[in-house]
Short mmCIF file of C-alpha atoms and ligand atoms in Angstrom, two decimals:
data_model
loop_
_atom_site.label_atom_id
_atom_site.label_comp_id
_atom_site.label_asym_id
_atom_site.label_seq_id
_atom_site.Cartn_x
_atom_site.Cartn_y
_atom_site.Cartn_z
CA MET A 1 -32.34 -0.12 -5.36
CA ASN A 2 -30.92 2.97 -3.69
CA LEU A 3 -28.25 2.34 -1.15
CA THR A 4 -27.02 4.48 1.75
CA THR A 5 -23.84 3.19 3.32
CA VAL A 6 -22.75 4.34 6.76
CA ILE A 7 -19.14 3.66 7.64
CA LEU A 8 -18.38 3.93 11.36
CA ALA A 9 -14.99 5.41 11.97
CA ALA A 10 -15.21 7.63 15.02
CA GLY A 11 -13.54 5.33 17.53
CA LYS A 12 -10.20 6.13 19.05
CA GLY A 13 -8.43 2.83 18.68
CA THR A 14 -6.79 2.99 22.08
CA ARG A 15 -5.10 -0.37 21.65
CA MET A 16 -3.19 0.83 18.59
CA ARG A 17 -1.16 2.92 21.04
CA SER A 18 -0.68 5.61 18.45
CA GLN A 19 -1.36 9.31 17.91
CA LEU A 20 -2.76 8.46 14.51
CA PRO A 21 -6.54 7.82 14.37
CA LYS A 22 -7.06 4.09 13.92
CA VAL A 23 -8.67 4.22 10.49
CA LEU A 24 -5.63 6.03 9.09
CA HIS A 25 -3.32 3.13 9.87
CA LYS A 26 -2.45 1.36 6.69
CA ILE A 27 -2.57 -1.97 4.98
CA ALA A 28 -0.44 -2.10 1.84
CA HIS A 29 0.25 1.64 2.31
CA LYS A 30 -3.43 2.42 2.09
CA PRO A 31 -5.44 3.67 5.09
CA LEU A 32 -7.92 1.17 6.51
CA LEU A 33 -10.81 3.54 5.88
CA ARG A 34 -9.83 3.93 2.23
CA HIS A 35 -9.97 0.15 1.83
CA VAL A 36 -13.53 0.12 3.16
CA HIS A 37 -14.56 3.11 1.05
CA ASP A 38 -13.06 1.63 -2.11
CA THR A 39 -15.06 -1.54 -1.61
CA ALA A 40 -18.31 0.29 -0.79
CA ILE A 41 -18.00 2.62 -3.78
CA GLN A 42 -18.26 -0.38 -6.08
CA LEU A 43 -21.88 -0.95 -5.02
CA GLU A 44 -24.31 0.67 -7.43
CA ASN A 45 -26.42 3.75 -6.56
CA ASN A 46 -24.59 4.09 -3.31
CA THR A 47 -24.32 7.23 -1.18
CA ILE A 48 -21.61 6.92 1.45
CA HIS A 49 -21.59 8.65 4.83
CA ILE A 50 -18.58 8.30 7.08
CA VAL A 51 -18.97 8.92 10.80
CA ILE A 52 -15.79 10.38 12.26
CA GLY A 53 -14.88 11.57 15.73
CA HIS A 54 -11.38 10.98 17.05
CA GLY A 55 -8.94 12.86 14.85
CA ALA A 56 -11.81 13.91 12.61
CA GLU A 57 -9.93 16.79 11.00
CA LEU A 58 -6.92 14.65 10.18
CA VAL A 59 -9.07 11.86 8.79
CA LYS A 60 -10.96 14.30 6.56
CA LYS A 61 -7.76 15.98 5.40
CA THR A 62 -5.94 12.74 4.68
CA LEU A 63 -8.85 11.24 2.79
CA SER A 64 -10.33 14.41 1.31
CA ASP A 65 -10.65 12.76 -2.10
CA LEU A 66 -13.12 10.10 -0.97
CA SER A 67 -16.57 10.37 -2.48
CA ALA A 68 -18.33 10.41 0.83
CA ASN A 69 -20.22 12.72 3.12
CA TRP A 70 -18.42 13.30 6.43
CA VAL A 71 -20.54 13.27 9.57
CA GLU A 72 -19.09 14.16 12.91
CA GLN A 73 -19.91 12.28 16.11
CA THR A 74 -18.42 14.57 18.74
CA GLN A 75 -18.86 12.13 21.61
CA GLN A 76 -18.46 8.41 21.09
CA LEU A 77 -21.54 7.10 22.83
CA GLY A 78 -21.71 3.81 20.98
CA THR A 79 -22.28 2.31 17.54
CA GLY A 80 -26.03 3.03 17.66
CA HIS A 81 -25.35 6.65 18.58
CA ALA A 82 -22.87 6.83 15.70
CA VAL A 83 -25.48 5.73 13.16
CA GLN A 84 -28.01 8.13 14.72
CA GLN A 85 -25.79 11.01 13.57
CA VAL A 86 -26.63 10.08 9.98
CA SER A 87 -30.29 9.28 10.59
CA SER A 88 -31.62 12.51 9.10
CA GLN A 89 -29.76 11.78 5.88
CA ILE A 90 -31.11 8.28 5.39
CA SER A 91 -34.26 8.36 3.28
CA ASP A 92 -37.12 5.98 4.03
CA ASP A 93 -37.00 3.96 0.84
CA THR A 94 -33.24 3.48 0.70
CA ILE A 95 -31.43 0.36 1.90
CA ALA A 96 -29.08 1.31 4.70
CA LEU A 97 -25.83 -0.65 4.91
CA ILE A 98 -23.61 -0.39 7.99
CA LEU A 99 -19.86 -0.92 7.60
CA TYR A 100 -16.87 -0.43 9.90
CA GLY A 101 -13.88 1.71 9.05
CA ASP A 102 -11.54 -0.71 10.79
CA VAL A 103 -12.66 -3.85 8.93
CA PRO A 104 -10.61 -3.41 5.78
CA LEU A 105 -10.69 -6.71 3.90
CA LEU A 106 -14.40 -7.18 3.42
CA LYS A 107 -15.14 -8.34 -0.13
CA ILE A 108 -17.63 -6.76 -2.48
CA GLU A 109 -19.12 -10.21 -3.25
CA THR A 110 -19.88 -10.71 0.44
CA LEU A 111 -21.75 -7.40 0.53
CA GLN A 112 -23.63 -8.15 -2.66
CA ASN A 113 -24.65 -11.50 -1.24
CA LEU A 114 -25.82 -9.85 1.99
CA LEU A 115 -27.80 -7.20 0.11
CA SER A 116 -29.49 -9.83 -2.06
CA LYS A 117 -31.21 -11.15 1.10
CA ILE A 118 -33.08 -7.92 1.74
CA SER A 119 -36.81 -7.71 1.31
CA GLU A 120 -39.46 -5.47 2.83
CA LYS A 121 -39.66 -7.32 6.15
CA THR A 122 -36.13 -8.65 6.52
CA LEU A 123 -32.94 -7.43 8.06
CA ALA A 124 -29.76 -8.92 6.64
CA LEU A 125 -26.97 -9.55 9.11
CA LEU A 126 -23.46 -10.74 8.41
CA THR A 127 -22.42 -13.23 11.06
CA VAL A 128 -19.41 -15.45 11.42
CA THR A 129 -18.72 -18.67 13.25
CA LEU A 130 -15.56 -18.20 15.23
CA LYS A 131 -13.12 -20.57 16.90
CA ASN A 132 -12.61 -17.91 19.52
CA PRO A 133 -15.57 -15.48 19.68
CA THR A 134 -14.13 -13.46 22.58
CA GLY A 135 -14.91 -9.77 22.18
CA TYR A 136 -17.71 -10.27 19.69
CA GLY A 137 -21.40 -9.70 20.17
CA ARG A 138 -23.12 -13.11 20.15
CA ILE A 139 -26.06 -14.08 17.99
CA VAL A 140 -28.84 -15.41 20.20
CA ARG A 141 -31.20 -17.82 18.43
CA ASN A 142 -34.22 -19.71 19.75
CA ASN A 143 -34.61 -23.50 19.60
CA SER A 144 -35.81 -23.42 16.03
CA GLY A 145 -32.80 -21.32 14.99
CA LYS A 146 -34.63 -18.02 14.65
CA ILE A 147 -32.55 -15.00 15.67
CA LEU A 148 -33.91 -13.14 18.70
CA ARG A 149 -31.25 -10.59 19.52
CA ILE A 150 -27.55 -9.85 19.82
CA VAL A 151 -25.89 -9.77 23.19
CA GLU A 152 -22.59 -7.96 23.63
CA GLU A 153 -19.79 -9.95 25.27
CA LYS A 154 -19.74 -7.66 28.29
CA ASP A 155 -23.49 -8.13 28.85
CA ALA A 156 -23.56 -11.85 28.08
CA SER A 157 -24.37 -14.59 30.58
CA GLU A 158 -21.99 -17.53 30.91
CA THR A 159 -24.28 -19.61 28.68
CA GLU A 160 -24.47 -16.86 26.06
CA LYS A 161 -20.69 -16.60 26.03
CA GLN A 162 -20.61 -20.22 24.81
CA ILE A 163 -22.26 -19.13 21.53
CA VAL A 164 -19.70 -19.25 18.71
CA GLU A 165 -21.75 -17.33 16.15
CA GLY A 166 -20.42 -13.78 16.31
CA ASN A 167 -21.79 -10.47 15.06
CA THR A 168 -19.57 -8.88 12.41
CA GLY A 169 -21.46 -5.62 12.94
CA ILE A 170 -22.26 -5.43 9.25
CA LEU A 171 -25.94 -5.30 8.41
CA ALA A 172 -28.44 -3.97 5.93
CA VAL A 173 -32.06 -2.99 6.25
CA GLN A 174 -34.61 -0.57 4.83
CA GLY A 175 -33.94 3.01 5.92
CA LYS A 176 -37.38 3.73 7.32
CA SER A 177 -37.24 0.89 9.84
CA LEU A 178 -33.64 1.53 10.78
CA LYS A 179 -34.47 5.14 11.68
CA LYS A 180 -37.41 4.04 13.76
CA TRP A 181 -35.32 1.55 15.75
CA LEU A 182 -32.44 4.00 16.16
CA SER A 183 -34.82 6.42 17.87
CA GLN A 184 -35.82 3.67 20.30
CA LEU A 185 -32.30 2.75 21.46
CA GLY A 186 -31.39 3.07 25.11
CA ASN A 187 -28.09 2.80 26.90
CA ASP A 188 -29.07 0.63 29.82
CA ASN A 189 -26.21 -1.85 29.54
CA VAL A 190 -22.84 -2.59 31.11
CA GLN A 191 -20.99 -0.07 28.92
CA GLY A 192 -23.68 2.62 29.12
CA GLU A 193 -23.54 2.88 25.31
CA TYR A 194 -26.17 3.08 22.61
CA TYR A 195 -25.63 -0.27 20.92
CA LEU A 196 -26.52 -0.59 17.26
CA THR A 197 -26.86 -4.30 17.93
CA ASP A 198 -30.01 -3.65 19.98
CA ILE A 199 -31.93 -2.95 16.76
CA ILE A 200 -32.04 -6.70 16.13
CA ALA A 201 -34.40 -7.32 19.06
CA LEU A 202 -36.45 -4.27 18.00
CA ALA A 203 -36.69 -5.65 14.46
CA VAL A 204 -37.84 -9.02 15.79
CA THR A 205 -40.54 -7.27 17.84
CA ASP A 206 -41.71 -5.52 14.66
CA GLY A 207 -42.11 -8.90 12.98
CA PHE A 208 -38.95 -8.68 10.89
CA GLU A 209 -37.07 -11.80 9.95
CA ILE A 210 -33.31 -11.66 10.56
CA ILE A 211 -31.55 -13.35 7.67
CA THR A 212 -27.86 -14.06 7.96
CA SER A 213 -25.08 -14.65 5.54
CA SER A 214 -21.43 -15.29 6.20
CA PRO A 215 -18.18 -14.37 4.52
CA ASP A 216 -16.15 -17.10 2.76
CA ASN A 217 -13.33 -16.47 5.13
CA GLU A 218 -13.13 -15.12 8.66
CA ASP A 219 -10.25 -12.78 7.77
CA GLU A 220 -12.67 -10.73 5.66
CA VAL A 221 -14.56 -9.51 8.71
CA LEU A 222 -11.67 -9.18 11.14
CA GLY A 223 -11.29 -5.72 12.59
CA VAL A 224 -8.05 -3.99 13.40
CA ASN A 225 -7.76 -3.17 17.08
CA ASP A 226 -4.02 -3.42 17.64
CA LYS A 227 -0.75 -3.68 15.76
CA LEU A 228 -0.82 -7.48 15.85
CA GLN A 229 -4.13 -7.60 14.04
CA LEU A 230 -2.87 -4.95 11.63
CA ALA A 231 0.14 -7.11 10.80
CA HIS A 232 -2.02 -10.20 10.46
CA LEU A 233 -4.35 -8.52 7.97
CA GLU A 234 -1.40 -7.06 6.07
CA ARG A 235 -0.13 -10.59 5.47
CA VAL A 236 -3.60 -11.84 4.54
CA TYR A 237 -3.96 -9.01 2.04
CA GLN A 238 -0.49 -9.49 0.60
CA LEU A 239 -1.07 -13.19 0.15
CA GLN A 240 -4.33 -12.47 -1.69
CA GLN A 241 -2.50 -10.13 -4.05
CA ALA A 242 0.28 -12.66 -4.55
CA GLN A 243 -2.28 -15.33 -5.36
CA ASN A 244 -3.99 -13.05 -7.88
CA LEU A 245 -0.67 -12.48 -9.61
CA MET A 246 0.13 -16.19 -9.67
CA ARG A 247 -3.29 -16.82 -11.22
CA GLN A 248 -2.29 -14.34 -13.92
CA GLY A 249 0.78 -16.46 -14.57
CA VAL A 250 3.43 -14.64 -12.57
CA THR A 251 6.04 -16.87 -10.93
CA LEU A 252 6.62 -15.83 -7.33
CA HIS A 253 9.43 -17.74 -5.70
CA ASP A 254 7.72 -17.26 -2.36
CA PRO A 255 4.25 -15.69 -2.20
CA ASN A 256 4.77 -15.13 1.53
CA ARG A 257 7.67 -12.84 0.81
CA PHE A 258 6.07 -10.52 -1.70
CA ASP A 259 4.64 -7.05 -1.09
CA LEU A 260 2.54 -4.94 -3.38
CA ARG A 261 1.63 -1.53 -1.99
CA GLY A 262 -0.14 -0.11 -4.98
CA ASN A 263 -0.85 -1.37 -8.47
CA LEU A 264 1.00 -3.71 -10.73
CA GLU A 265 0.29 -4.23 -14.41
CA ILE A 266 2.28 -7.24 -15.40
CA GLY A 267 3.00 -9.23 -18.56
CA GLN A 268 3.58 -12.92 -19.17
CA ASP A 269 6.33 -15.16 -17.84
CA VAL A 270 7.53 -12.77 -15.22
CA GLU A 271 9.61 -14.25 -12.43
CA ILE A 272 9.97 -12.52 -9.08
CA ASP A 273 12.34 -13.68 -6.40
CA VAL A 274 11.80 -13.19 -2.67
CA ASN A 275 11.41 -9.89 -0.78
CA VAL A 276 10.55 -7.70 -3.71
CA ILE A 277 8.44 -4.67 -2.75
CA PHE A 278 6.37 -2.77 -5.28
CA GLU A 279 4.92 0.62 -4.46
CA GLY A 280 2.74 3.04 -6.39
CA ALA A 281 1.86 2.33 -10.01
CA ASN A 282 4.11 -0.11 -11.82
CA ASN A 283 4.02 -1.54 -15.28
CA ILE A 284 6.08 -4.61 -16.10
CA GLY A 285 6.42 -6.23 -19.51
CA ASP A 286 6.81 -9.86 -20.57
CA ASN A 287 9.66 -12.16 -19.59
CA VAL A 288 11.00 -9.91 -16.89
CA LYS A 289 13.11 -11.39 -14.10
CA ILE A 290 13.43 -9.58 -10.81
CA GLY A 291 16.00 -10.71 -8.27
CA ALA A 292 15.65 -10.80 -4.51
CA ASN A 293 15.35 -7.73 -2.28
CA CYS A 294 14.40 -5.12 -4.85
CA SER A 295 12.33 -2.07 -4.03
CA ILE A 296 10.44 -0.82 -7.07
CA LYS A 297 8.23 2.25 -7.06
CA ASN A 298 6.32 3.84 -9.94
CA ALA A 299 8.42 2.07 -12.54
CA THR A 300 7.86 1.06 -16.12
CA ILE A 301 9.91 -1.97 -17.00
CA GLY A 302 10.08 -3.24 -20.58
CA ASP A 303 10.07 -6.80 -21.92
CA ASN A 304 12.97 -9.16 -21.24
CA VAL A 305 14.55 -6.97 -18.60
CA VAL A 306 16.63 -8.65 -15.92
CA ILE A 307 16.90 -6.91 -12.57
CA PHE A 308 19.50 -8.54 -10.38
CA PRO A 309 19.14 -8.56 -6.59
CA ASN A 310 19.17 -5.54 -4.28
CA CYS A 311 18.14 -2.77 -6.66
CA VAL A 312 16.17 0.34 -5.74
CA ILE A 313 14.13 1.81 -8.57
CA GLU A 314 11.86 4.84 -8.26
CA ASN A 315 9.96 6.83 -10.88
CA ALA A 316 12.08 5.35 -13.63
CA THR A 317 11.63 3.71 -17.00
CA VAL A 318 13.73 0.72 -17.95
CA GLY A 319 13.84 -0.11 -21.67
CA ALA A 320 13.38 -3.63 -22.99
CA SER A 321 16.22 -6.16 -22.66
CA SER A 322 18.15 -4.04 -20.19
CA ARG A 323 20.11 -5.52 -17.30
CA ILE A 324 20.08 -3.72 -13.98
CA GLY A 325 22.13 -4.37 -10.86
CA PRO A 326 22.91 -6.08 -8.62
CA PHE A 327 22.96 -3.11 -6.20
CA ALA A 328 21.89 -0.43 -8.67
CA ARG A 329 19.83 2.64 -7.82
CA LEU A 330 17.63 4.29 -10.40
CA ARG A 331 16.30 7.55 -9.02
CA PRO A 332 13.40 9.66 -10.29
CA GLU A 333 13.33 10.76 -13.93
CA THR A 334 15.72 8.11 -15.09
CA ILE A 335 14.89 6.86 -18.54
CA LEU A 336 16.85 3.93 -19.85
CA ALA A 337 16.43 3.00 -23.50
CA THR A 338 16.51 -0.60 -24.70
CA ASP A 339 19.42 -2.91 -24.06
CA THR A 340 21.20 -0.79 -21.47
CA HIS A 341 23.40 -2.29 -18.77
CA ILE A 342 23.47 -0.65 -15.38
CA GLY A 343 25.75 -2.50 -13.02
CA ASN A 344 26.62 -2.63 -9.35
CA PHE A 345 26.85 0.52 -7.23
CA VAL A 346 25.66 2.73 -10.04
CA GLU A 347 23.32 5.58 -9.18
CA ILE A 348 21.40 7.34 -11.92
CA LYS A 349 19.24 10.41 -11.42
CA LYS A 350 17.22 12.47 -13.91
CA SER A 351 19.10 11.16 -16.91
CA VAL A 352 18.34 9.64 -20.26
CA ILE A 353 20.55 6.75 -21.27
CA GLY A 354 20.50 5.75 -24.94
CA PRO A 355 20.13 2.26 -26.37
CA GLY A 356 22.96 -0.20 -25.87
CA SER A 357 24.85 2.03 -23.44
CA LYS A 358 26.64 0.55 -20.47
CA ILE A 359 27.43 1.90 -17.04
CA ASN A 360 28.64 -1.17 -15.28
CA HIS A 361 30.43 -0.24 -12.09
CA LEU A 362 30.53 2.33 -9.30
CA SER A 363 29.27 5.47 -11.02
CA TYR A 364 27.06 8.48 -10.39
CA ILE A 365 25.21 9.81 -13.40
CA GLY A 366 22.94 12.80 -12.73
CA ASP A 367 21.24 15.36 -14.98
CA SER A 368 22.77 13.70 -18.03
CA LEU A 369 21.86 12.96 -21.59
CA ILE A 370 23.74 9.93 -22.80
CA GLY A 371 23.55 8.76 -26.40
CA LYS A 372 23.60 5.27 -27.81
CA LYS A 373 26.35 2.69 -27.40
CA VAL A 374 28.21 4.77 -24.87
CA ASN A 375 30.52 2.95 -22.50
CA ILE A 376 31.08 4.54 -19.14
CA GLY A 377 34.02 3.15 -17.21
CA ALA A 378 34.09 2.21 -13.56
CA GLY A 379 34.01 5.04 -11.07
CA THR A 380 32.87 7.75 -13.46
CA ILE A 381 31.14 10.69 -11.80
CA THR A 382 29.11 13.45 -13.36
CA CYS A 383 29.83 16.48 -11.17
CA ASN A 384 26.41 18.00 -11.70
CA TYR A 385 26.20 20.25 -8.67
CA ASP A 386 28.32 23.25 -7.71
CA GLY A 387 26.73 23.48 -4.29
CA VAL A 388 24.00 25.79 -5.53
CA ASN A 389 22.92 24.89 -9.05
CA LYS A 390 22.65 21.72 -11.12
CA PHE A 391 24.17 21.40 -14.59
CA GLN A 392 23.81 18.98 -17.45
CA THR A 393 26.32 16.52 -18.87
CA ILE A 394 25.89 15.41 -22.46
CA ILE A 395 27.70 12.36 -23.77
CA GLU A 396 27.17 11.74 -27.45
CA ASP A 397 26.78 8.43 -29.28
CA GLY A 398 29.61 5.93 -29.18
CA ALA A 399 31.72 7.78 -26.62
CA PHE A 400 34.02 5.83 -24.33
CA ILE A 401 34.65 7.26 -20.89
CA GLY A 402 37.72 5.85 -19.18
CA SER A 403 37.50 4.69 -15.60
CA ASP A 404 37.55 7.16 -12.73
CA THR A 405 36.65 10.16 -14.83
CA GLN A 406 35.01 13.26 -13.44
CA LEU A 407 32.83 15.12 -15.89
CA VAL A 408 32.37 18.63 -14.50
CA ALA A 409 29.04 19.88 -15.82
CA PRO A 410 27.99 21.69 -17.89
CA VAL A 411 30.06 19.68 -20.33
CA THR A 412 29.63 17.76 -23.57
CA VAL A 413 31.64 14.76 -24.66
CA GLY A 414 31.59 14.49 -28.46
CA LYS A 415 30.52 11.62 -30.65
CA ASN A 416 32.85 8.60 -30.55
CA ALA A 417 35.18 10.55 -28.27
CA THR A 418 37.42 8.68 -25.87
CA ILE A 419 38.29 10.03 -22.44
CA GLY A 420 41.45 8.72 -20.84
CA ALA A 421 41.07 7.07 -17.47
CA GLY A 422 41.45 9.27 -14.42
CA SER A 423 40.62 12.51 -16.23
CA THR A 424 38.85 15.55 -14.88
CA ILE A 425 36.97 16.98 -17.84
CA THR A 426 35.94 20.58 -17.44
CA ARG A 427 35.55 21.66 -21.08
CA ASP A 428 33.69 20.12 -24.04
CA THR A 429 35.66 17.42 -25.82
CA PRO A 430 35.78 16.97 -29.61
CA ASP A 431 34.23 14.09 -31.57
CA GLU A 432 36.35 11.06 -32.46
CA GLN A 433 39.40 12.17 -30.46
CA LEU A 434 41.13 11.04 -27.30
CA THR A 435 40.94 13.65 -24.57
CA LEU A 436 42.66 13.24 -21.26
CA SER A 437 43.71 15.45 -18.39
CA ARG A 438 46.34 13.78 -16.32
CA ASN A 439 49.75 14.61 -14.87
CA LYS A 440 52.59 12.87 -16.65
CA GLN A 441 53.59 9.65 -14.93
CA ILE A 442 56.97 9.87 -13.25
CA SER A 443 59.14 7.44 -11.32
CA VAL A 444 61.51 8.60 -8.56
CA PRO A 445 64.51 6.28 -8.25
CA THR A 446 65.86 8.03 -5.14
CA TRP A 447 62.64 7.64 -3.17
CA GLN A 448 62.63 5.28 -0.20
CA ARG A 449 59.81 3.84 1.81
CA PRO A 450 59.43 5.37 5.26
CA VAL A 451 60.64 3.21 8.14
CA LYS A 452 58.92 2.82 11.49
CA LYS A 453 60.25 5.18 14.14
CA GLU A 454 61.82 3.54 17.19
CA LYS A 455 59.82 4.02 20.39
CA LEU A 456 61.44 6.44 22.88
C1 UD1 B 501 -19.02 -4.11 17.76
C2 UD1 B 501 -20.39 -4.76 17.96
C3 UD1 B 501 -20.20 -6.25 18.24
C4 UD1 B 501 -19.43 -6.89 17.12
C5 UD1 B 501 -18.12 -6.17 16.89
C6 UD1 B 501 -17.44 -6.69 15.65
C7 UD1 B 501 -21.83 -3.07 18.93
C8 UD1 B 501 -22.45 -2.56 20.18
N1 UD1 B 501 -21.05 -4.12 19.05
O1 UD1 B 501 -18.36 -4.23 19.01
O2 UD1 B 501 -21.46 -6.87 18.35
O3 UD1 B 501 -19.20 -8.25 17.39
O4 UD1 B 501 -18.33 -4.76 16.71
O5 UD1 B 501 -16.17 -6.18 15.54
O6 UD1 B 501 -22.07 -2.54 17.87
N2 UD1 B 501 -17.69 3.55 16.63
C9 UD1 B 501 -18.09 4.84 16.38
N3 UD1 B 501 -18.67 5.56 17.36
C10 UD1 B 501 -18.89 5.06 18.60
C11 UD1 B 501 -18.49 3.73 18.85
C12 UD1 B 501 -17.88 2.99 17.85
O7 UD1 B 501 -17.91 5.34 15.26
O8 UD1 B 501 -19.44 5.78 19.42
C13 UD1 B 501 -17.05 2.77 15.55
C14 UD1 B 501 -15.64 2.40 15.88
O9 UD1 B 501 -14.74 3.37 15.38
C15 UD1 B 501 -15.48 1.08 15.13
C16 UD1 B 501 -16.88 0.50 15.14
O10 UD1 B 501 -17.76 1.57 15.39
O11 UD1 B 501 -15.11 1.29 13.78
C17 UD1 B 501 -17.05 -0.60 16.18
O12 UD1 B 501 -16.84 -0.08 17.45
P1 UD1 B 501 -16.15 -0.90 18.59
O13 UD1 B 501 -16.11 -0.07 19.81
O14 UD1 B 501 -14.89 -1.47 18.09
O15 UD1 B 501 -17.25 -2.04 18.79
P2 UD1 B 501 -16.99 -3.47 19.39
O16 UD1 B 501 -16.97 -3.37 20.87
O17 UD1 B 501 -15.87 -4.12 18.71
CA1 CA B 502 -14.07 -3.49 17.28
#
């Protein structure tokens, strides 16, 4: 079966109160339209057309990688008019499937189920029974339950408004018939629009049977019209992801306070405390514990790692059995080997830290190569930047850097070298020796504390 999917995405989204076209607003950092596309693309033998209008250029530019054909609807004259723009590209023997760019959480199974209902003389329509159907087109059935037509809310009589079966807008039918009905649409209605929904009555006239199916859950077919609905669907989506992870065995201390904005490959017996946000592509090993309030982006985290609360990790690799934080920041191109300890208020950028090395308190390490079993004392700073260029610091295996040391790069600290606390190191230091740069300590017996001046 050949499939032609039309995704409607030309509307303005006035109620979003935003300059951004509606379908570019995001759920889990991914534009609404991309969600819909990524679901549709999973259907076999599918050609996707996306109808754009408001902000068309921006939509195309932002989502230029989608495997879809862009069709412009210069004036938004209604959903039927939108589909008409694609008419010439829908072949007779294909099944046409209509989707909405602002209905992001629709499941592939729901579409497959809908498509399975199609035969030569049927139109498959996704409907939903709603507690509050306000705003939806209503499904009008006769006494024996046969569908006759759809009436839009604005055109509905008081009796029709009582109907709780709503039109999701999503439907599928053979291309040939769809094109015929599209050419017959008029705009004689309250909104003066060409309604796609009017094809239902035309199909009935042509002797078609309207077969319905429904999604498992109403949230699947909810559209985004304003920021409240966007936030609602964000939570729905996040909870789904959290539930998937829990099914895989991940312990989430509170699935309602978990955010995944990207992908997460995760091992066994991982425990994640509240308010952890993952972005991009992350890979987490077995037995990892992540404390509360961590932001983790494009990270690879090895087995048995413990991340204490309030850490920010981006484009970094954390070796197995390492301990990070609390309050640590791993910036891009940080590579930590196994069994490293990175403590509170430590910032690391573009550096490789060897196995068993420790940087436990209040340090900045940038553009550095640090060997194994190095101990970096509290308050150590690599001075990697002269205001114009960046330079590298190398600290060889087994070195011990005393607290409050400044290492002025480029500089190399030798193997097993010790640096005395409070030193400013500007030249390479030899292996195995103590190096320090400090004024001699003096005491001044004649010195007296200042006294407070008397007020005049
Ligand atoms: C539509 C349905 C209604 C259904 C509801 C479900 C029609 C006439 N009505 O109403 O039965 O219950 O969806 O949410 O179809 N669009 C275009 N070009 C246009 C007009 C709309 O691309 O000229 C796109 C919009 O961007 C949006 C979608 O079509 O993605 C739906 O349009 P919208 O105006 O929101 O239709 P509703 O009034 O919600
Ligand atoms: Ca809508």
